[in-house]
PDB file of C-alpha atoms and ligand atoms in Angstrom:
ATOM      1  CA  MET Y 298     -10.997 -37.238  15.755  1.00 81.00           C
ATOM      2  CA  THR Y 299      -8.398 -36.280  18.241  1.00 93.00           C
ATOM      3  CA  ILE Y 300      -8.137 -32.972  20.226  1.00 97.00           C
ATOM      4  CA  ARG Y 301      -3.826 -32.794  20.236  1.00 97.00           C
ATOM      5  CA  LYS Y 302      -1.812 -31.007  22.518  1.00 98.00           C
ATOM      6  CA  ILE Y 303      -1.053 -27.350  21.776  1.00 98.00           C
ATOM      7  CA  ALA Y 304       2.263 -25.825  21.880  1.00 98.00           C
ATOM      8  CA  ARG Y 305       2.265 -22.976  24.146  1.00 98.00           C
ATOM      9  CA  MET Y 306       4.578 -19.816  24.431  1.00 98.00           C
ATOM     10  CA  GLY Y 307       8.350 -21.065  24.094  1.00 98.00           C
ATOM     11  CA  HIS Y 308       8.089 -24.214  22.789  1.00 98.00           C
ATOM     12  CA  PRO Y 309      10.917 -24.232  19.478  1.00 98.00           C
ATOM     13  CA  VAL Y 310       7.805 -25.420  16.658  1.00 98.00           C
ATOM     14  CA  LEU Y 311       6.102 -21.880  17.518  1.00 98.00           C
ATOM     15  CA  GLY Y 312       9.153 -19.786  17.008  1.00 98.00           C
ATOM     16  CA  LYS Y 313      10.388 -20.899  13.556  1.00 97.00           C
ATOM     17  CA  ARG Y 314       9.342 -20.508   9.587  1.00 98.00           C
ATOM     18  CA  ALA Y 315       6.737 -23.538   8.355  1.00 98.00           C
ATOM     19  CA  GLN Y 316       6.847 -25.287   5.348  1.00 98.00           C
ATOM     20  CA  GLU Y 317       5.228 -25.004   1.983  1.00 97.00           C
ATOM     21  CA  ILE Y 318       2.791 -28.205   1.809  1.00 96.00           C
ATOM     22  CA  THR Y 319       3.330 -29.535  -1.480  1.00 94.00           C
ATOM     23  CA  ASP Y 320       1.501 -33.299  -1.119  1.00 92.00           C
ATOM     24  CA  PHE Y 321      -2.072 -32.628  -0.943  1.00 89.00           C
ATOM     25  CA  ALA Y 322      -2.886 -36.453  -1.223  1.00 90.00           C
ATOM     26  CA  ASP Y 323      -1.382 -37.166   1.860  1.00 93.00           C
ATOM     27  CA  PRO Y 324      -4.324 -38.736   4.341  1.00 93.00           C
ATOM     28  CA  GLU Y 325      -2.140 -37.538   7.413  1.00 95.00           C
ATOM     29  CA  LEU Y 326      -2.950 -34.249   6.396  1.00 96.00           C
ATOM     30  CA  ARG Y 327      -6.628 -34.617   5.956  1.00 96.00           C
ATOM     31  CA  ARG Y 328      -6.929 -36.270   9.841  1.00 97.00           C
ATOM     32  CA  LEU Y 329      -4.409 -33.218  11.146  1.00 97.00           C
ATOM     33  CA  VAL Y 330      -7.255 -30.698   9.586  1.00 97.00           C
ATOM     34  CA  GLU Y 331      -9.679 -32.693  11.203  1.00 97.00           C
ATOM     35  CA  ASP Y 332      -7.781 -32.581  14.275  1.00 98.00           C
ATOM     36  CA  MET Y 333      -6.995 -28.929  14.148  1.00 98.00           C
ATOM     37  CA  VAL Y 334     -10.631 -28.579  13.346  1.00 97.00           C
ATOM     38  CA  GLU Y 335     -11.600 -30.749  17.018  1.00 97.00           C
ATOM     39  CA  THR Y 336      -9.116 -28.481  18.822  1.00 97.00           C
ATOM     40  CA  MET Y 337      -9.883 -25.113  17.747  1.00 96.00           C
ATOM     41  CA  ILE Y 338     -13.539 -25.870  18.790  1.00 95.00           C
ATOM     42  CA  ASP Y 339     -12.710 -27.604  21.752  1.00 95.00           C
ATOM     43  CA  ALA Y 340     -10.421 -24.434  23.059  1.00 94.00           C
ATOM     44  CA  ASN Y 341     -13.213 -21.899  21.854  1.00 92.00           C
ATOM     45  CA  GLY Y 342     -10.331 -20.274  19.416  1.00 93.00           C
ATOM     46  CA  ALA Y 343     -11.309 -18.234  16.591  1.00 94.00           C
ATOM     47  CA  GLY Y 344      -8.586 -19.935  14.588  1.00 97.00           C
ATOM     48  CA  LEU Y 345      -5.210 -22.508  14.663  1.00 98.00           C
ATOM     49  CA  ALA Y 346      -2.159 -23.017  12.418  1.00 98.00           C
ATOM     50  CA  ALA Y 347      -0.442 -25.943  12.198  1.00 98.00           C
ATOM     51  CA  PRO Y 348       2.314 -25.543  14.517  1.00 98.00           C
ATOM     52  CA  GLN Y 349       0.277 -24.523  17.022  1.00 98.00           C
ATOM     53  CA  VAL Y 350      -0.077 -28.717  17.130  1.00 98.00           C
ATOM     54  CA  HIS Y 351       3.508 -29.526  16.997  1.00 98.00           C
ATOM     55  CA  GLU Y 352       3.478 -30.039  12.965  1.00 98.00           C
ATOM     56  CA  ALA Y 353       5.506 -27.010  10.732  1.00 98.00           C
ATOM     57  CA  ILE Y 354       3.690 -26.451   7.894  1.00 98.00           C
ATOM     58  CA  ARG Y 355       2.102 -23.908   6.573  1.00 98.00           C
ATOM     59  CA  LEU Y 356      -2.057 -24.798   6.923  1.00 98.00           C
ATOM     60  CA  VAL Y 357      -4.479 -22.853   9.353  1.00 98.00           C
ATOM     61  CA  VAL Y 358      -8.144 -23.410  10.465  1.00 98.00           C
ATOM     62  CA  PHE Y 359     -10.395 -20.197  10.929  1.00 97.00           C
ATOM     63  CA  GLN Y 360     -13.765 -18.537  11.188  1.00 94.00           C
ATOM     64  CA  ALA Y 361     -15.245 -14.972  12.047  1.00 90.00           C
ATOM     65  CA  ALA Y 362     -18.536 -15.585  13.137  1.00 81.00           C
ATOM     66  CA  ILE Y 363     -20.715 -12.079  12.861  1.00 71.00           C
ATOM     67  CA  GLY Y 364     -20.755 -12.493  16.635  1.00 69.00           C
ATOM     68  CA  ARG Y 365     -17.293 -11.137  16.790  1.00 69.00           C
ATOM     69  CA  ALA Y 366     -17.172  -8.435  13.687  1.00 67.00           C
ATOM     70  CA  ASP Y 367     -18.221  -4.911  14.845  1.00 68.00           C
ATOM     71  CA  PRO Y 368     -21.321  -4.451  15.856  1.00 69.00           C
ATOM     72  CA  GLY Y 369     -23.189  -2.017  13.496  1.00 72.00           C
ATOM     73  CA  LEU Y 370     -22.021  -3.286  10.407  1.00 72.00           C
ATOM     74  CA  SER Y 371     -24.796  -3.273   7.284  1.00 72.00           C
ATOM     75  CA  GLU Y 372     -25.245  -6.879   5.793  1.00 69.00           C
ATOM     76  CA  SER Y 373     -22.681  -5.588   2.697  1.00 69.00           C
ATOM     77  CA  GLU Y 374     -20.107  -4.127   4.574  1.00 70.00           C
ATOM     78  CA  ALA Y 375     -20.351  -7.365   7.320  1.00 75.00           C
ATOM     79  CA  PHE Y 376     -19.446  -9.654   4.022  1.00 79.00           C
ATOM     80  CA  ASP Y 377     -15.853  -8.866   4.239  1.00 83.00           C
ATOM     81  CA  HIS Y 378     -15.863  -9.224   7.864  1.00 83.00           C
ATOM     82  CA  THR Y 379     -16.897 -12.724   8.644  1.00 87.00           C
ATOM     83  CA  ALA Y 380     -15.915 -16.321   7.673  1.00 90.00           C
ATOM     84  CA  PRO Y 381     -17.244 -19.536   7.605  1.00 92.00           C
ATOM     85  CA  LEU Y 382     -14.608 -22.189   8.988  1.00 95.00           C
ATOM     86  CA  THR Y 383     -12.037 -22.025   6.234  1.00 96.00           C
ATOM     87  CA  VAL Y 384      -8.753 -24.514   5.983  1.00 97.00           C
ATOM     88  CA  LEU Y 385      -6.458 -22.512   4.155  1.00 98.00           C
ATOM     89  CA  VAL Y 386      -3.197 -23.950   2.756  1.00 97.00           C
ATOM     90  CA  ASN Y 387       0.251 -22.213   2.033  1.00 98.00           C
ATOM     91  CA  PRO Y 388      -1.501 -18.835   2.491  1.00 98.00           C
ATOM     92  CA  VAL Y 389      -0.111 -15.424   1.362  1.00 98.00           C
ATOM     93  CA  ILE Y 390      -1.266 -12.270   2.286  1.00 98.00           C
ATOM     94  CA  GLU Y 391      -1.165  -9.028   0.722  1.00 98.00           C
ATOM     95  CA  VAL Y 392      -1.943  -5.374   2.664  1.00 98.00           C
ATOM     96  CA  LEU Y 393      -4.790  -3.051   0.806  1.00 98.00           C
ATOM     97  CA  SER Y 394      -4.158  -0.007   2.383  1.00 94.00           C
ATOM     98  CA  PRO Y 395      -1.643   1.202   4.608  1.00 91.00           C
ATOM     99  CA  ALA Y 396      -4.661   2.288   7.390  1.00 95.00           C
ATOM    100  CA  THR Y 397      -4.291  -0.224  11.090  1.00 96.00           C
ATOM    101  CA  GLU Y 398      -7.001  -0.959  12.913  1.00 96.00           C
ATOM    102  CA  GLY Y 399      -6.042  -2.145  16.930  1.00 96.00           C
ATOM    103  CA  GLY Y 400      -7.742  -4.676  18.971  1.00 95.00           C
ATOM    104  CA  TRP Y 401      -7.223  -6.973  21.649  1.00 95.00           C
ATOM    105  CA  GLU Y 402      -6.366 -11.182  20.816  1.00 96.00           C
ATOM    106  CA  GLY Y 403      -5.451 -13.878  22.289  1.00 96.00           C
ATOM    107  CA  CYS Y 404      -3.686 -16.935  21.552  1.00 97.00           C
ATOM    108  CA  LEU Y 405      -4.192 -20.824  22.652  1.00 97.00           C
ATOM    109  CA  SER Y 406      -0.157 -20.776  22.824  1.00 98.00           C
ATOM    110  CA  VAL Y 407      -0.247 -18.161  25.037  1.00 98.00           C
ATOM    111  CA  PRO Y 408      -3.287 -18.813  27.590  1.00 96.00           C
ATOM    112  CA  GLY Y 409      -4.382 -16.711  29.715  1.00 96.00           C
ATOM    113  CA  LEU Y 410      -3.385 -13.684  28.129  1.00 97.00           C
ATOM    114  CA  ARG Y 411      -4.927 -10.656  26.030  1.00 96.00           C
ATOM    115  CA  GLY Y 412      -2.823  -8.384  24.162  1.00 97.00           C
ATOM    116  CA  TRP Y 413      -3.670  -5.094  21.970  1.00 96.00           C
ATOM    117  CA  VAL Y 414      -2.226  -5.437  18.694  1.00 97.00           C
ATOM    118  CA  GLU Y 415      -1.806  -2.618  15.787  1.00 97.00           C
ATOM    119  CA  ARG Y 416      -3.073  -4.747  12.055  1.00 98.00           C
ATOM    120  CA  PRO Y 417      -3.167  -3.794   8.948  1.00 97.00           C
ATOM    121  CA  ALA Y 418      -7.242  -3.122   8.573  1.00 96.00           C
ATOM    122  CA  HIS Y 419      -7.513  -4.157   4.940  1.00 96.00           C
ATOM    123  CA  ILE Y 420      -6.320  -6.896   3.401  1.00 97.00           C
ATOM    124  CA  ARG Y 421      -6.742  -9.977   0.357  1.00 98.00           C
ATOM    125  CA  TYR Y 422      -5.346 -13.296   1.477  1.00 98.00           C
ATOM    126  CA  ARG Y 423      -4.692 -15.948  -1.348  1.00 98.00           C
ATOM    127  CA  GLY Y 424      -4.140 -20.014  -0.736  1.00 98.00           C
ATOM    128  CA  MET Y 425      -5.851 -23.379  -1.228  1.00 97.00           C
ATOM    129  CA  GLY Y 426      -8.295 -25.404   0.145  1.00 95.00           C
ATOM    130  CA  LEU Y 427      -7.404 -28.880   0.863  1.00 92.00           C
ATOM    131  CA  ASP Y 428      -8.835 -30.084  -2.341  1.00 89.00           C
ATOM    132  CA  GLY Y 429      -6.491 -27.893  -3.798  1.00 89.00           C
ATOM    133  CA  SER Y 430      -8.535 -25.603  -4.707  1.00 93.00           C
ATOM    134  CA  LYS Y 431      -7.582 -21.654  -4.554  1.00 97.00           C
ATOM    135  CA  ILE Y 432      -9.459 -19.374  -2.308  1.00 97.00           C
ATOM    136  CA  GLU Y 433      -9.124 -15.619  -2.549  1.00 97.00           C
ATOM    137  CA  ARG Y 434     -10.371 -13.352  -0.314  1.00 96.00           C
ATOM    138  CA  ILE Y 435     -10.817 -10.233   0.682  1.00 96.00           C
ATOM    139  CA  ALA Y 436     -10.822  -9.381   4.459  1.00 96.00           C
ATOM    140  CA  LYS Y 437     -11.470  -6.789   6.973  1.00 95.00           C
ATOM    141  CA  GLY Y 438     -12.075  -6.110  10.859  1.00 93.00           C
ATOM    142  CA  PHE Y 439     -11.964  -9.162  13.003  1.00 93.00           C
ATOM    143  CA  HIS Y 440     -11.547 -11.765   9.961  1.00 95.00           C
ATOM    144  CA  ALA Y 441      -8.882  -9.656   8.995  1.00 96.00           C
ATOM    145  CA  ARG Y 442      -6.962  -9.735  11.940  1.00 97.00           C
ATOM    146  CA  VAL Y 443      -7.868 -13.447  12.483  1.00 97.00           C
ATOM    147  CA  VAL Y 444      -6.028 -14.373   9.570  1.00 98.00           C
ATOM    148  CA  GLN Y 445      -3.131 -11.786   9.995  1.00 98.00           C
ATOM    149  CA  HIS Y 446      -2.813 -13.197  13.393  1.00 98.00           C
ATOM    150  CA  GLU Y 447      -2.947 -17.423  11.805  1.00 98.00           C
ATOM    151  CA  CYS Y 448      -0.820 -16.588   9.252  1.00 98.00           C
ATOM    152  CA  ASP Y 449       2.148 -15.335  11.523  1.00 98.00           C
ATOM    153  CA  HIS Y 450       2.172 -18.279  13.021  1.00 98.00           C
ATOM    154  CA  LEU Y 451       3.637 -20.031   9.845  1.00 98.00           C
ATOM    155  CA  ASP Y 452       6.723 -17.691   9.923  1.00 98.00           C
ATOM    156  CA  GLY Y 453       7.465 -18.089  13.865  1.00 98.00           C
ATOM    157  CA  ILE Y 454       5.706 -14.622  15.145  1.00 98.00           C
ATOM    158  CA  LEU Y 455       3.371 -15.237  18.169  1.00 98.00           C
ATOM    159  CA  TYR Y 456       0.838 -12.152  18.744  1.00 98.00           C
ATOM    160  CA  PRO Y 457       3.013 -10.195  21.300  1.00 98.00           C
ATOM    161  CA  GLN Y 458       6.265  -9.655  19.251  1.00 98.00           C
ATOM    162  CA  ARG Y 459       3.648  -7.091  17.149  1.00 98.00           C
ATOM    163  CA  MET Y 460       2.520  -5.305  20.297  1.00 98.00           C
ATOM    164  CA  THR Y 461       4.475  -1.417  20.674  1.00 96.00           C
ATOM    165  CA  ASP Y 462       2.665  -1.465  24.210  1.00 96.00           C
ATOM    166  CA  LEU Y 463       3.568  -3.728  26.607  1.00 96.00           C
ATOM    167  CA  THR Y 464       1.005  -2.090  29.230  1.00 95.00           C
ATOM    168  CA  LYS Y 465      -1.217  -3.493  27.188  1.00 95.00           C
ATOM    169  CA  LEU Y 466      -0.282  -7.410  27.606  1.00 97.00           C
ATOM    170  CA  ILE Y 467      -2.804  -8.288  30.167  1.00 97.00           C
ATOM    171  CA  PHE Y 468      -4.425 -11.362  31.954  1.00 97.00           C
ATOM    172  CA  GLU Y 469      -7.591 -12.012  30.461  1.00 95.00           C
ATOM    173  CA  SER Y 470      -9.073 -12.433  34.318  1.00 95.00           C
ATOM    174  CA  GLU Y 471      -7.824  -8.319  34.942  1.00 95.00           C
ATOM    175  CA  THR Y 472      -9.983  -7.201  31.454  1.00 91.00           C
ATOM    176  CA  LYS Y 473     -12.449  -5.606  34.063  1.00 91.00           C
ATOM    177  CA  HIS Y 474     -10.018  -4.282  36.075  1.00 92.00           C
ATOM    178  CA  TRP Y 475      -7.763  -3.107  32.973  1.00 90.00           C
ATOM    179  CA  LEU Y 476     -10.880  -1.593  31.249  1.00 89.00           C
ATOM    180  CA  GLU Y 477     -12.423   0.404  34.098  1.00 91.00           C
ATOM    181  CA  GLN Y 478      -9.112   2.668  34.623  1.00 88.00           C
ATOM    182  CA  ASN Y 479      -8.275   2.698  30.893  1.00 85.00           C
ATOM    183  CA  ASP Y 480     -11.805   3.413  29.283  1.00 69.00           C
TER     184      ASP Y 480
HETATM  185 NI1   NI R 827      -2.602 -17.938  18.190  1.00 71.79          NI
END
């Protein structure tokens, strides 16, 4: 396994629509997924999309650990808010409710920054695993956010493009000061 170089905002690969995957037997695909998982964990990210490692194909990896979900959820509520390490190929998102929720996001392609992004809070997503098996899940909270953030990468969208208030685009190192002033 190899830690791959992460493309940063401004690289053209992050701004274009990625292509559907058709050849699941391609051994390069398996290697890419292994490298993406290692790269994501090494960088302490919650997710990574293939274009971020310079591969313009519709593939994301992510995990939504319980530690990043809202505290105070019951066990059954928490189910939709969390996801194990997931490899998702050719994903499609369906918004289940018009309600949106704001949350701070970061991105390995936009290092050092955090931004407040409003997104649909309740979604269903479908796609395929690396073995071609079907994946279909309901997602809420952080789980819904990470899936939407990663899938945006496949359409050439970075989270700052989803922001409506750029006063809430801040350096991570200033978070403490920002919260003191605004909370
Ligand atoms: Ni990202």
